[in-house]
mmCIF file of C-alpha atoms in Angstrom:
data_model
loop_
_atom_site.group_PDB
_atom_site.id
_atom_site.type_symbol
_atom_site.label_atom_id
_atom_site.label_comp_id
_atom_site.label_asym_id
_atom_site.label_seq_id
_atom_site.Cartn_x
_atom_site.Cartn_y
_atom_site.Cartn_z
ATOM 1 C CA MET P 1 -25.759 -32.539 8.309
ATOM 2 C CA MET P 2 -25.946 -29.624 6.750
ATOM 3 C CA GLU P 3 -22.162 -29.457 7.812
ATOM 4 C CA LYS P 4 -21.492 -32.784 6.852
ATOM 5 C CA VAL P 5 -22.664 -32.063 2.949
ATOM 6 C CA LEU P 6 -20.279 -28.447 3.387
ATOM 7 C CA LEU P 7 -17.255 -30.585 4.970
ATOM 8 C CA LEU P 8 -17.673 -33.098 1.908
ATOM 9 C CA ALA P 9 -17.295 -30.196 -0.689
ATOM 10 C CA LEU P 10 -13.891 -28.406 0.689
ATOM 11 C CA VAL P 11 -12.750 -31.546 0.895
ATOM 12 C CA LEU P 12 -13.236 -31.817 -3.284
ATOM 13 C CA PHE P 13 -12.903 -28.372 -3.933
ATOM 14 C CA ILE P 14 -9.055 -29.511 -2.576
ATOM 15 C CA VAL P 15 -9.028 -32.635 -4.030
ATOM 16 C CA ALA P 16 -9.891 -29.738 -7.591
ATOM 17 C CA ILE P 17 -6.988 -27.929 -6.204
ATOM 18 C CA ALA P 18 -4.643 -30.295 -5.589
ATOM 19 C CA LEU P 19 -5.219 -31.948 -9.028
ATOM 20 C CA SER P 20 -4.270 -28.138 -11.417
ATOM 21 C CA LEU P 21 -1.445 -27.927 -8.306
ATOM 22 C CA TYR P 22 -0.195 -30.872 -10.594
ATOM 23 C CA ARG P 23 -1.353 -29.949 -13.928
ATOM 24 C CA LEU P 24 1.275 -26.556 -13.114
ATOM 25 C CA VAL P 25 3.335 -28.139 -11.726
ATOM 26 C CA ILE P 26 4.567 -30.889 -14.720
ATOM 27 C CA GLY P 27 2.020 -28.945 -17.839
ATOM 28 C CA PRO P 28 4.247 -29.028 -20.752
ATOM 29 C CA SER P 29 3.206 -26.508 -21.849
ATOM 30 C CA GLN P 30 2.893 -22.447 -21.006
ATOM 31 C CA PRO P 31 -1.138 -22.197 -21.851
ATOM 32 C CA ASP P 32 -1.567 -26.075 -19.642
ATOM 33 C CA ARG P 33 0.263 -23.780 -16.662
ATOM 34 C CA ALA P 34 -2.176 -20.063 -16.998
ATOM 35 C CA ILE P 35 -4.794 -22.294 -17.588
ATOM 36 C CA ALA P 36 -4.169 -24.346 -14.794
ATOM 37 C CA LEU P 37 -3.801 -21.172 -11.714
ATOM 38 C CA ASP P 38 -6.803 -20.060 -13.379
ATOM 39 C CA THR P 39 -8.567 -23.348 -12.339
ATOM 40 C CA VAL P 40 -6.842 -23.662 -8.530
ATOM 41 C CA GLY P 41 -8.091 -19.060 -8.371
ATOM 42 C CA VAL P 42 -12.164 -20.583 -9.772
ATOM 43 C CA ASN P 43 -11.772 -23.427 -6.882
ATOM 44 C CA LEU P 44 -10.557 -21.075 -4.397
ATOM 45 C CA LEU P 45 -13.215 -18.695 -4.780
ATOM 46 C CA SER P 46 -15.787 -21.610 -4.437
ATOM 47 C CA ALA P 47 -13.384 -23.061 -1.674
ATOM 48 C CA ILE P 48 -13.660 -20.028 0.553
ATOM 49 C CA ALA P 49 -17.941 -19.753 -0.323
ATOM 50 C CA ILE P 50 -18.097 -22.888 1.183
ATOM 51 C CA VAL P 51 -16.378 -21.334 4.062
ATOM 52 C CA SER P 52 -18.365 -18.318 4.485
ATOM 53 C CA VAL P 53 -21.560 -20.887 4.941
ATOM 54 C CA LEU P 54 -19.619 -23.208 6.923
ATOM 55 C CA LEU P 55 -19.142 -19.922 10.011
ATOM 56 C CA SER P 56 -22.251 -18.730 8.561
ATOM 57 C CA THR P 57 -20.727 -14.513 8.168
ATOM 58 C CA LYS P 58 -20.867 -12.804 4.791
ATOM 59 C CA ALA P 59 -17.518 -10.658 5.865
ATOM 60 C CA PHE P 60 -15.892 -12.886 3.428
ATOM 61 C CA LEU P 61 -18.643 -12.494 -0.102
ATOM 62 C CA ASP P 62 -16.095 -8.758 -0.945
ATOM 63 C CA ALA P 63 -13.037 -11.017 -0.201
ATOM 64 C CA ILE P 64 -14.817 -13.997 -3.294
ATOM 65 C CA LEU P 65 -15.616 -10.579 -5.463
ATOM 66 C CA ILE P 66 -11.955 -9.445 -4.955
ATOM 67 C CA LEU P 67 -10.624 -12.956 -5.956
ATOM 68 C CA GLY P 68 -12.145 -12.913 -9.184
ATOM 69 C CA ILE P 69 -11.511 -9.858 -10.207
ATOM 70 C CA LEU P 70 -7.829 -11.040 -9.042
ATOM 71 C CA SER P 71 -7.737 -13.987 -11.143
ATOM 72 C CA PHE P 72 -9.442 -12.949 -13.814
ATOM 73 C CA ILE P 73 -7.280 -9.872 -14.849
ATOM 74 C CA GLY P 74 -3.524 -12.093 -13.490
ATOM 75 C CA THR P 75 -4.592 -15.196 -16.327
ATOM 76 C CA ILE P 76 -5.700 -11.903 -19.329
ATOM 77 C CA SER P 77 -1.776 -10.646 -18.112
ATOM 78 C CA PHE P 78 -0.560 -14.495 -17.860
ATOM 79 C CA SER P 79 -2.225 -15.192 -21.500
ATOM 80 C CA LYS P 80 -1.535 -11.452 -23.111
ATOM 81 C CA TYR P 81 2.396 -12.128 -22.348
ATOM 82 C CA ILE P 82 2.422 -15.943 -23.406
ATOM 83 C CA GLU P 83 0.576 -14.233 -26.568
ATOM 84 C CA ARG P 84 2.533 -11.197 -27.001
ATOM 85 C CA GLY P 85 6.159 -12.148 -24.564
ATOM 86 C CA VAL P 86 5.111 -8.696 -23.537
ATOM 87 C CA LEU P 87 2.261 -7.436 -20.868
ATOM 88 C CA ILE P 88 2.741 -3.879 -21.929
ATOM 89 C CA GLU P 89 2.443 -1.893 -24.861
ATOM 90 C CA ARG P 90 3.715 1.815 -25.855
ATOM 91 C CA LYS P 91 2.341 2.362 -28.740
ATOM 92 C CA ARG P 92 -0.546 -0.250 -31.254
ATOM 93 C CA ASN P 93 1.486 -0.555 -34.208
ATOM 94 C CA ASP P 94 -1.051 -2.307 -36.432
ATOM 95 C CA MET B 1 1.343 -10.640 -37.396
ATOM 96 C CA LYS B 2 -2.231 -7.556 -37.234
ATOM 97 C CA THR B 3 -4.232 -9.330 -34.029
ATOM 98 C CA ASN B 4 -7.035 -8.652 -33.678
ATOM 99 C CA ASP B 5 -8.718 -8.479 -29.836
ATOM 100 C CA VAL B 6 -12.152 -7.303 -30.181
ATOM 101 C CA LEU B 7 -13.176 -9.307 -26.944
ATOM 102 C CA LEU B 8 -10.375 -8.790 -24.936
ATOM 103 C CA GLN B 9 -11.109 -4.421 -25.998
ATOM 104 C CA PHE B 10 -14.928 -4.764 -24.991
ATOM 105 C CA THR B 11 -14.797 -6.949 -22.212
ATOM 106 C CA ALA B 12 -12.376 -4.190 -20.525
ATOM 107 C CA LYS B 13 -14.356 -2.026 -21.624
ATOM 108 C CA LEU B 14 -17.693 -2.969 -19.511
ATOM 109 C CA VAL B 15 -15.841 -4.439 -16.871
ATOM 110 C CA PHE B 16 -13.816 -1.026 -16.528
ATOM 111 C CA PHE B 17 -17.124 -0.303 -14.893
ATOM 112 C CA MET B 18 -18.002 -2.814 -12.706
ATOM 113 C CA ILE B 19 -14.141 -3.370 -11.047
ATOM 114 C CA PHE B 20 -14.435 1.065 -10.584
ATOM 115 C CA LEU B 21 -17.795 0.607 -8.879
ATOM 116 C CA PHE B 22 -17.387 -1.820 -6.688
ATOM 117 C CA SER B 23 -13.852 -0.125 -5.506
ATOM 118 C CA VAL B 24 -15.722 3.069 -4.717
ATOM 119 C CA HIS B 25 -18.723 0.990 -3.032
ATOM 120 C CA ILE B 26 -16.117 -1.129 -1.200
ATOM 121 C CA PHE B 27 -14.212 2.203 -0.348
ATOM 122 C CA MET B 28 -17.650 3.881 1.475
ATOM 123 C CA ALA B 29 -18.614 0.645 3.002
ATOM 124 C CA GLY B 30 -15.448 0.882 4.937
ATOM 125 C CA HIS B 31 -16.318 1.627 8.205
ATOM 126 C CA TYR B 32 -19.138 -0.868 8.799
ATOM 127 C CA THR B 33 -17.890 -3.453 6.847
ATOM 128 C CA PRO B 34 -14.214 -4.975 5.609
ATOM 129 C CA GLY B 35 -13.023 -2.708 2.994
ATOM 130 C CA GLY B 36 -11.365 0.395 2.893
ATOM 131 C CA GLY B 37 -9.601 2.637 1.107
ATOM 132 C CA PHE B 38 -6.420 0.762 0.551
ATOM 133 C CA VAL B 39 -8.578 -1.951 -0.899
ATOM 134 C CA GLY B 40 -10.935 0.144 -2.643
ATOM 135 C CA GLY B 41 -7.283 1.601 -4.148
ATOM 136 C CA LEU B 42 -5.532 -0.782 -4.726
ATOM 137 C CA LEU B 43 -9.130 -2.550 -7.195
ATOM 138 C CA ALA B 44 -9.698 0.942 -8.885
ATOM 139 C CA ALA B 45 -5.952 0.183 -9.715
ATOM 140 C CA SER B 46 -7.050 -3.381 -10.942
ATOM 141 C CA ALA B 47 -9.328 -2.244 -13.740
ATOM 142 C CA ILE B 48 -7.259 0.534 -14.586
ATOM 143 C CA VAL B 49 -4.707 -2.266 -15.509
ATOM 144 C CA LEU B 50 -7.015 -4.164 -17.221
ATOM 145 C CA LEU B 51 -7.584 -1.642 -19.657
ATOM 146 C CA ILE B 52 -3.807 -1.117 -20.478
ATOM 147 C CA LEU B 53 -3.520 -4.305 -21.080
ATOM 148 C CA ALA B 54 -6.018 -4.877 -23.157
ATOM 149 C CA PHE B 55 -4.830 -1.436 -24.942
ATOM 150 C CA ASP B 56 -1.982 0.646 -24.441
ATOM 151 C CA LEU B 57 -0.351 3.340 -22.268
ATOM 152 C CA LYS B 58 -0.739 5.957 -24.516
ATOM 153 C CA THR B 59 -4.193 5.691 -24.862
ATOM 154 C CA VAL B 60 -5.425 5.112 -21.929
ATOM 155 C CA GLN B 61 -3.233 7.843 -20.543
ATOM 156 C CA ALA B 62 -5.024 10.086 -23.495
ATOM 157 C CA GLY B 63 -8.048 8.625 -22.278
ATOM 158 C CA PHE B 64 -7.526 9.660 -18.543
ATOM 159 C CA ARG B 65 -5.180 12.736 -18.530
ATOM 160 C CA ILE B 66 -4.287 12.558 -14.288
ATOM 161 C CA ASN B 67 -0.571 13.038 -13.000
ATOM 162 C CA TYR B 68 -0.469 10.200 -10.324
ATOM 163 C CA ARG B 69 2.611 11.267 -9.028
ATOM 164 C CA ILE B 70 0.045 14.902 -7.895
ATOM 165 C CA MET B 71 -2.820 12.839 -7.640
ATOM 166 C CA VAL B 72 -0.102 10.655 -4.312
ATOM 167 C CA ALA B 73 0.215 14.168 -3.047
ATOM 168 C CA ILE B 74 -3.449 15.553 -2.821
ATOM 169 C CA GLY B 75 -3.706 12.293 -0.691
ATOM 170 C CA LEU B 76 -0.451 13.027 1.403
ATOM 171 C CA VAL B 77 -2.194 16.522 1.959
ATOM 172 C CA LEU B 78 -5.962 15.356 2.355
ATOM 173 C CA ALA B 79 -4.765 13.120 4.923
ATOM 174 C CA LEU B 80 -2.355 15.200 7.058
ATOM 175 C CA GLY B 81 -5.056 18.862 6.668
ATOM 176 C CA THR B 82 -7.251 15.589 7.831
ATOM 177 C CA ALA B 83 -5.559 14.487 10.905
ATOM 178 C CA ALA B 84 -3.800 18.565 11.154
ATOM 179 C CA TYR B 85 -7.596 20.015 11.277
ATOM 180 C CA PRO B 86 -7.921 19.386 15.265
ATOM 181 C CA MET B 87 -4.579 21.770 15.995
ATOM 182 C CA LEU B 88 -6.602 24.259 14.751
ATOM 183 C CA ASP B 89 -9.399 23.824 16.988
ATOM 184 C CA GLY B 90 -7.320 23.130 20.431
ATOM 185 C CA LYS B 91 -7.455 19.311 19.973
ATOM 186 C CA PRO B 92 -5.061 17.028 19.781
ATOM 187 C CA PHE B 93 -3.476 15.826 16.203
ATOM 188 C CA PHE B 94 -6.317 13.143 14.735
ATOM 189 C CA THR B 95 -9.004 13.495 17.153
ATOM 190 C CA HIS B 96 -12.180 13.081 14.558
ATOM 191 C CA TYR B 97 -15.665 14.524 14.302
ATOM 192 C CA PHE B 98 -18.513 13.099 13.152
ATOM 193 C CA ASP B 99 -22.220 13.921 13.379
ATOM 194 C CA TYR B 100 -26.039 13.109 11.454
ATOM 195 C CA PHE B 101 -27.256 15.445 8.480
ATOM 196 C CA ASP B 102 -30.364 14.833 7.161
ATOM 197 C CA LEU B 103 -29.705 14.333 3.377
ATOM 198 C CA PRO B 104 -32.211 15.505 0.747
ATOM 199 C CA PHE B 105 -31.719 12.565 -1.243
ATOM 200 C CA PHE B 106 -29.845 9.408 1.715
ATOM 201 C CA GLY B 107 -32.403 10.339 4.349
ATOM 202 C CA GLU B 108 -29.838 10.330 7.687
ATOM 203 C CA THR B 109 -26.410 10.246 7.094
ATOM 204 C CA SER B 110 -23.486 10.194 9.356
ATOM 205 C CA LEU B 111 -20.501 11.734 8.520
ATOM 206 C CA HIS B 112 -17.277 10.544 10.099
ATOM 207 C CA THR B 113 -14.138 12.714 8.955
ATOM 208 C CA ALA B 114 -11.775 9.659 8.197
ATOM 209 C CA MET B 115 -13.646 8.833 5.435
ATOM 210 C CA LEU B 116 -11.719 11.843 4.458
ATOM 211 C CA PHE B 117 -8.104 10.524 5.547
ATOM 212 C CA ASP B 118 -9.686 7.450 3.171
ATOM 213 C CA ALA B 119 -10.284 8.953 0.921
ATOM 214 C CA GLY B 120 -6.535 10.378 1.258
ATOM 215 C CA VAL B 121 -5.327 7.005 1.253
ATOM 216 C CA TYR B 122 -7.494 5.702 -1.826
ATOM 217 C CA LEU B 123 -5.888 8.731 -3.716
ATOM 218 C CA VAL B 124 -2.691 8.094 -2.388
ATOM 219 C CA VAL B 125 -2.653 4.126 -2.687
ATOM 220 C CA VAL B 126 -4.006 4.573 -6.611
ATOM 221 C CA GLY B 127 -1.081 6.893 -6.884
ATOM 222 C CA VAL B 128 1.648 4.575 -6.073
ATOM 223 C CA THR B 129 0.055 1.701 -7.774
ATOM 224 C CA MET B 130 -0.114 3.521 -12.035
ATOM 225 C CA THR B 131 3.444 5.495 -11.220
ATOM 226 C CA ILE B 132 4.670 2.703 -10.457
ATOM 227 C CA ILE B 133 3.135 0.209 -13.640
ATOM 228 C CA GLN B 134 3.029 2.853 -16.051
ATOM 229 C CA SER B 135 7.204 3.870 -14.717
ATOM 230 C CA ILE B 136 8.146 -0.089 -15.584
ATOM 231 C CA GLY B 137 5.357 -0.170 -18.337
ATOM 232 C CA GLU B 138 7.349 2.916 -19.526
ATOM 233 C CA ASP B 139 11.075 1.415 -20.076
ATOM 234 C CA GLU B 140 11.575 0.229 -22.804
#
């Protein structure tokens, strides 16, 4: 029973990722794509948590945290690139 | 245009310590759980990258004052020294030593020279990643 519920949740996460990927492909503007990528990251993280429960192991918990950190930094760099056009500034002039 | 990203800068200052602590945890726990020097080094580098993204290159360089090329050299010397030390003892290259010690605060702890090798890997990964990112960022 529990396994069926977890598998159903996994399928729903896959559907959510597929919908986000659709938005990623057709997204009219660049911020749409950045947010779609962030949503894919969060859904992937939750899917890893479900898989970790399904396999009854604690080995993936570090991977969840690392994926969260990397998705955060990736979203910040995408948004900074979209807003400023430059990722790493030499010296801020304001 | 004058930009004001106080949210990003405050979050970066706060999250930097979380990522750095997690990187140290992953580095220390690498012997018994997933992780180790490589992932820990990449996480520490990504913490510094987050600071560079929120602030600018000169501010972060003034704050850390680390020459990452020398860091790579120190890491390589540490790894090679750990590997080469048993040869002076008459043992094969890369022989590792371990023993149990009764430390005052941690209780009985097993210390292993593989950790020194891993510290070398950590320093090399942080140094190489930061060298690449700084070289790309300084390019005008």
